[in-house]
PDB file of C-alpha atoms in Angstrom:
ATOM      1  CA  MET P   1    -108.208 134.042   5.235  1.00 81.00           C
ATOM      2  CA  THR P   2    -106.739 137.397   4.517  1.00 90.00           C
ATOM      3  CA  ARG P   3    -103.236 138.502   5.563  1.00 91.00           C
ATOM      4  CA  LYS P   4    -104.637 140.576   8.398  1.00 90.00           C
ATOM      5  CA  GLN P   5    -106.605 137.590   9.754  1.00 91.00           C
ATOM      6  CA  LYS P   6    -103.555 135.292   9.552  1.00 91.00           C
ATOM      7  CA  ARG P   7    -101.403 137.865  11.399  1.00 93.00           C
ATOM      8  CA  LEU P   8    -104.078 138.257  14.084  1.00 92.00           C
ATOM      9  CA  ALA P   9    -104.372 134.470  14.457  1.00 93.00           C
ATOM     10  CA  ILE P  10    -100.598 134.097  14.882  1.00 94.00           C
ATOM     11  CA  ILE P  11    -100.384 136.938  17.419  1.00 95.00           C
ATOM     12  CA  GLY P  12    -103.413 135.571  19.305  1.00 94.00           C
ATOM     13  CA  GLY P  13    -101.866 132.098  19.401  1.00 94.00           C
ATOM     14  CA  GLY P  14     -98.565 133.521  20.652  1.00 94.00           C
ATOM     15  CA  VAL P  15    -100.245 135.507  23.392  1.00 94.00           C
ATOM     16  CA  GLY P  16    -102.263 132.419  24.454  1.00 94.00           C
ATOM     17  CA  PHE P  17     -99.107 130.293  24.526  1.00 95.00           C
ATOM     18  CA  LEU P  18     -97.228 132.856  26.605  1.00 95.00           C
ATOM     19  CA  THR P  19    -100.146 133.221  29.026  1.00 95.00           C
ATOM     20  CA  ALA P  20    -100.310 129.425  29.521  1.00 94.00           C
ATOM     21  CA  ALA P  21     -96.557 129.271  30.073  1.00 94.00           C
ATOM     22  CA  VAL P  22     -96.624 132.073  32.678  1.00 93.00           C
ATOM     23  CA  LEU P  23     -99.521 130.427  34.510  1.00 92.00           C
ATOM     24  CA  LEU P  24     -97.753 127.070  34.618  1.00 90.00           C
ATOM     25  CA  VAL P  25     -94.546 128.678  35.982  1.00 88.00           C
ATOM     26  CA  MET P  26     -96.497 130.586  38.639  1.00 84.00           C
ATOM     27  CA  PHE P  27     -98.306 127.410  39.690  1.00 83.00           C
ATOM     28  CA  ALA P  28     -95.049 125.470  39.934  1.00 78.00           C
ATOM     29  CA  PHE P  29     -93.418 128.209  42.062  1.00 73.00           C
ATOM     30  CA  SER P  30     -96.379 128.415  44.421  1.00 69.00           C
ATOM     31  CA  GLN P  31     -96.111 124.676  45.035  1.00 62.00           C
ATOM     32  CA  ALA P  32     -92.341 124.706  45.710  1.00 60.00           C
ATOM     33  CA  VAL P  33     -92.109 127.722  48.023  1.00 65.00           C
ATOM     34  CA  ALA P  34     -90.913 126.962  51.562  1.00 68.00           C
ATOM     35  CA  TYR P  35     -90.863 130.081  53.735  1.00 80.00           C
ATOM     36  CA  PHE P  36     -87.993 130.642  56.189  1.00 84.00           C
ATOM     37  CA  TYR P  37     -88.584 131.123  59.909  1.00 86.00           C
ATOM     38  CA  VAL P  38     -86.572 131.267  63.127  1.00 87.00           C
ATOM     39  CA  PRO P  39     -88.161 130.016  66.320  1.00 89.00           C
ATOM     40  CA  GLY P  40     -88.857 133.542  67.546  1.00 86.00           C
ATOM     41  CA  ASP P  41     -90.878 134.202  64.394  1.00 84.00           C
ATOM     42  CA  LEU P  42     -93.064 131.151  65.034  1.00 85.00           C
ATOM     43  CA  GLU P  43     -94.239 132.544  68.375  1.00 83.00           C
ATOM     44  CA  LYS P  44     -95.637 135.581  66.534  1.00 85.00           C
ATOM     45  CA  THR P  45     -96.810 133.820  63.374  1.00 83.00           C
ATOM     46  CA  SER P  46     -99.311 131.010  62.976  1.00 82.00           C
ATOM     47  CA  VAL P  47     -98.196 128.299  60.510  1.00 83.00           C
ATOM     48  CA  ALA P  48    -100.867 125.807  59.518  1.00 84.00           C
ATOM     49  CA  PRO P  49     -99.941 122.180  60.162  1.00 87.00           C
ATOM     50  CA  GLY P  50     -98.674 120.504  56.985  1.00 86.00           C
ATOM     51  CA  THR P  51     -97.376 123.770  55.475  1.00 86.00           C
ATOM     52  CA  ARG P  52     -93.752 123.305  54.315  1.00 87.00           C
ATOM     53  CA  ILE P  53     -91.316 125.750  55.868  1.00 88.00           C
ATOM     54  CA  ARG P  54     -87.610 126.093  56.552  1.00 89.00           C
ATOM     55  CA  LEU P  55     -86.699 126.392  60.239  1.00 90.00           C
ATOM     56  CA  GLY P  56     -83.284 127.903  60.963  1.00 89.00           C
ATOM     57  CA  GLY P  57     -81.257 128.652  64.035  1.00 88.00           C
ATOM     58  CA  LEU P  58     -78.812 126.898  66.353  1.00 89.00           C
ATOM     59  CA  VAL P  59     -79.083 123.329  67.635  1.00 91.00           C
ATOM     60  CA  GLU P  60     -79.848 123.790  71.318  1.00 90.00           C
ATOM     61  CA  VAL P  61     -77.152 122.458  73.619  1.00 91.00           C
ATOM     62  CA  GLY P  62     -78.299 119.289  75.438  1.00 92.00           C
ATOM     63  CA  SER P  63     -81.327 118.717  73.173  1.00 92.00           C
ATOM     64  CA  VAL P  64     -80.040 116.035  70.779  1.00 92.00           C
ATOM     65  CA  LYS P  65     -81.602 112.637  71.557  1.00 93.00           C
ATOM     66  CA  ARG P  66     -81.209 109.616  69.336  1.00 90.00           C
ATOM     67  CA  GLY P  67     -84.223 107.336  69.116  1.00 83.00           C
ATOM     68  CA  GLU P  68     -84.780 103.969  67.484  1.00 84.00           C
ATOM     69  CA  GLY P  69     -83.145 103.431  64.138  1.00 86.00           C
ATOM     70  CA  LYS P  70     -82.251 106.707  62.387  1.00 89.00           C
ATOM     71  CA  THR P  71     -84.694 108.902  64.306  1.00 92.00           C
ATOM     72  CA  VAL P  72     -83.217 111.936  66.054  1.00 93.00           C
ATOM     73  CA  THR P  73     -84.998 114.623  68.062  1.00 94.00           C
ATOM     74  CA  PHE P  74     -83.406 117.993  68.832  1.00 94.00           C
ATOM     75  CA  SER P  75     -84.418 121.597  69.383  1.00 93.00           C
ATOM     76  CA  VAL P  76     -83.669 124.570  67.160  1.00 92.00           C
ATOM     77  CA  THR P  77     -83.236 127.847  69.002  1.00 90.00           C
ATOM     78  CA  ASP P  78     -82.543 131.484  68.336  1.00 86.00           C
ATOM     79  CA  THR P  79     -81.892 131.976  72.079  1.00 83.00           C
ATOM     80  CA  LEU P  80     -85.316 133.629  72.479  1.00 85.00           C
ATOM     81  CA  ALA P  81     -87.479 130.620  71.617  1.00 89.00           C
ATOM     82  CA  SER P  82     -86.986 126.933  70.921  1.00 91.00           C
ATOM     83  CA  VAL P  83     -88.793 124.505  68.573  1.00 91.00           C
ATOM     84  CA  PRO P  84     -88.585 120.689  68.968  1.00 93.00           C
ATOM     85  CA  VAL P  85     -87.640 118.901  65.728  1.00 94.00           C
ATOM     86  CA  THR P  86     -87.901 115.216  64.780  1.00 94.00           C
ATOM     87  CA  TYR P  87     -85.853 113.920  61.896  1.00 94.00           C
ATOM     88  CA  THR P  88     -85.549 110.397  60.488  1.00 93.00           C
ATOM     89  CA  GLY P  89     -82.480 109.879  58.371  1.00 91.00           C
ATOM     90  CA  ILE P  90     -78.765 110.304  58.357  1.00 91.00           C
ATOM     91  CA  LEU P  91     -77.686 113.681  59.755  1.00 89.00           C
ATOM     92  CA  PRO P  92     -74.830 115.672  58.144  1.00 88.00           C
ATOM     93  CA  ASP P  93     -71.379 114.911  59.595  1.00 86.00           C
ATOM     94  CA  LEU P  94     -71.046 118.469  60.905  1.00 85.00           C
ATOM     95  CA  PHE P  95     -74.382 118.418  62.759  1.00 89.00           C
ATOM     96  CA  ARG P  96     -73.790 119.060  66.453  1.00 87.00           C
ATOM     97  CA  GLU P  97     -75.095 121.072  69.358  1.00 88.00           C
ATOM     98  CA  GLY P  98     -74.528 124.810  69.274  1.00 85.00           C
ATOM     99  CA  GLN P  99     -74.039 124.870  65.454  1.00 86.00           C
ATOM    100  CA  GLY P 100     -76.154 126.512  62.787  1.00 87.00           C
ATOM    101  CA  VAL P 101     -78.798 124.351  61.097  1.00 90.00           C
ATOM    102  CA  VAL P 102     -81.660 124.704  58.640  1.00 91.00           C
ATOM    103  CA  ALA P 103     -84.403 122.065  58.779  1.00 92.00           C
ATOM    104  CA  GLU P 104     -87.046 121.792  56.074  1.00 92.00           C
ATOM    105  CA  GLY P 105     -90.375 120.127  56.739  1.00 92.00           C
ATOM    106  CA  ALA P 106     -93.738 120.777  58.376  1.00 91.00           C
ATOM    107  CA  PHE P 107     -95.466 120.849  61.736  1.00 90.00           C
ATOM    108  CA  VAL P 108     -97.586 117.839  62.648  1.00 88.00           C
ATOM    109  CA  ALA P 109    -101.326 118.140  63.322  1.00 82.00           C
ATOM    110  CA  GLY P 110    -100.839 119.145  66.989  1.00 78.00           C
ATOM    111  CA  GLY P 111     -98.577 121.978  65.888  1.00 74.00           C
ATOM    112  CA  SER P 112     -95.981 121.527  68.610  1.00 82.00           C
ATOM    113  CA  VAL P 113     -93.433 119.246  66.903  1.00 89.00           C
ATOM    114  CA  PHE P 114     -91.668 120.094  63.623  1.00 92.00           C
ATOM    115  CA  VAL P 115     -91.038 117.011  61.482  1.00 93.00           C
ATOM    116  CA  ALA P 116     -88.085 117.612  59.147  1.00 93.00           C
ATOM    117  CA  ASP P 117     -87.358 115.729  55.984  1.00 92.00           C
ATOM    118  CA  THR P 118     -84.130 117.652  55.226  1.00 92.00           C
ATOM    119  CA  VAL P 119     -81.483 118.888  57.641  1.00 93.00           C
ATOM    120  CA  LEU P 120     -78.608 121.135  56.518  1.00 90.00           C
ATOM    121  CA  ALA P 121     -75.674 121.948  58.821  1.00 86.00           C
ATOM    122  CA  LYS P 122     -73.090 124.603  58.383  1.00 71.00           C
ATOM    123  CA  HIS P 123     -69.986 123.339  56.613  1.00 61.00           C
ATOM    124  CA  ASP P 124     -67.177 125.211  58.426  1.00 54.00           C
ATOM    125  CA  GLU P 125     -66.573 127.642  61.291  1.00 52.00           C
ATOM    126  CA  THR P 126     -67.313 130.749  59.273  1.00 57.00           C
ATOM    127  CA  TYR P 127     -70.373 129.748  57.221  1.00 58.00           C
ATOM    128  CA  MET P 128     -73.970 130.064  58.253  1.00 64.00           C
ATOM    129  CA  PRO P 129     -76.881 130.553  55.859  1.00 67.00           C
ATOM    130  CA  LYS P 130     -77.327 134.283  55.398  1.00 75.00           C
ATOM    131  CA  ASP P 131     -81.007 134.267  56.445  1.00 74.00           C
ATOM    132  CA  VAL P 132     -80.156 132.444  59.692  1.00 72.00           C
ATOM    133  CA  ALA P 133     -77.158 134.673  60.504  1.00 76.00           C
ATOM    134  CA  ASP P 134     -79.108 137.886  59.781  1.00 79.00           C
ATOM    135  CA  ARG P 135     -82.066 136.893  61.904  1.00 75.00           C
ATOM    136  CA  LEU P 136     -79.886 135.696  64.781  1.00 74.00           C
ATOM    137  CA  GLN P 137     -77.775 138.885  64.724  1.00 78.00           C
ATOM    138  CA  ALA P 138     -80.915 141.051  64.609  1.00 80.00           C
ATOM    139  CA  GLN P 139     -81.923 139.372  67.876  1.00 74.00           C
ATOM    140  CA  GLY P 140     -78.567 140.136  69.475  1.00 73.00           C
ATOM    141  CA  VAL P 141     -77.029 136.629  69.242  1.00 71.00           C
ATOM    142  CA  THR P 142     -73.202 136.619  69.099  1.00 66.00           C
ATOM    143  CA  LEU P 143     -71.898 134.682  66.111  1.00 63.00           C
ATOM    144  CA  GLY P 144     -68.283 133.694  65.557  1.00 59.00           C
ATOM    145  CA  GLY P 145     -66.996 135.567  68.572  1.00 48.00           C
ATOM    146  CA  LYS P 146     -68.117 138.991  67.214  1.00 44.00           C
ATOM    147  CA  GLU P 147     -70.473 141.160  69.164  1.00 41.00           C
ATOM    148  CA  ASN P 148     -73.516 142.483  67.327  1.00 38.00           C
ATOM    149  CA  ILE P 149     -73.269 146.243  67.551  1.00 37.00           C
ATOM    150  CA  LYS P 150     -76.479 148.156  66.855  1.00 35.00           C
TER     151      LYS P 150
END
């Protein structure tokens, strides 16, 4: 092999390695993506059953019902629409009605009930995930006693 052939082989191998690495990273990201929705978005958008998403909003007042064992059902609302959620597990200590929440999971085959495997609640009076707060304020919901001025 001449010097030129060796150099070309090394460059070709490097390009092949980088291409394989980029493809693996892209594949991993496509598998781990969970899109964020508020209940009002779900009325306009069709989400296939089994597709992992994050559902954010406020826990609807009067909707929390404890079932057998650690199963809890509640509704997430953005004051325009509401989505029923079922969760089996231990809820965060700060989970309560009227507070911000993000649930991650998927819709069941019927498409009417969201089954969450992770529930995150806000951790103090002033915090709400930015995506949830922005979407709620865009729909005119008052957060933290401040009026949304457009």
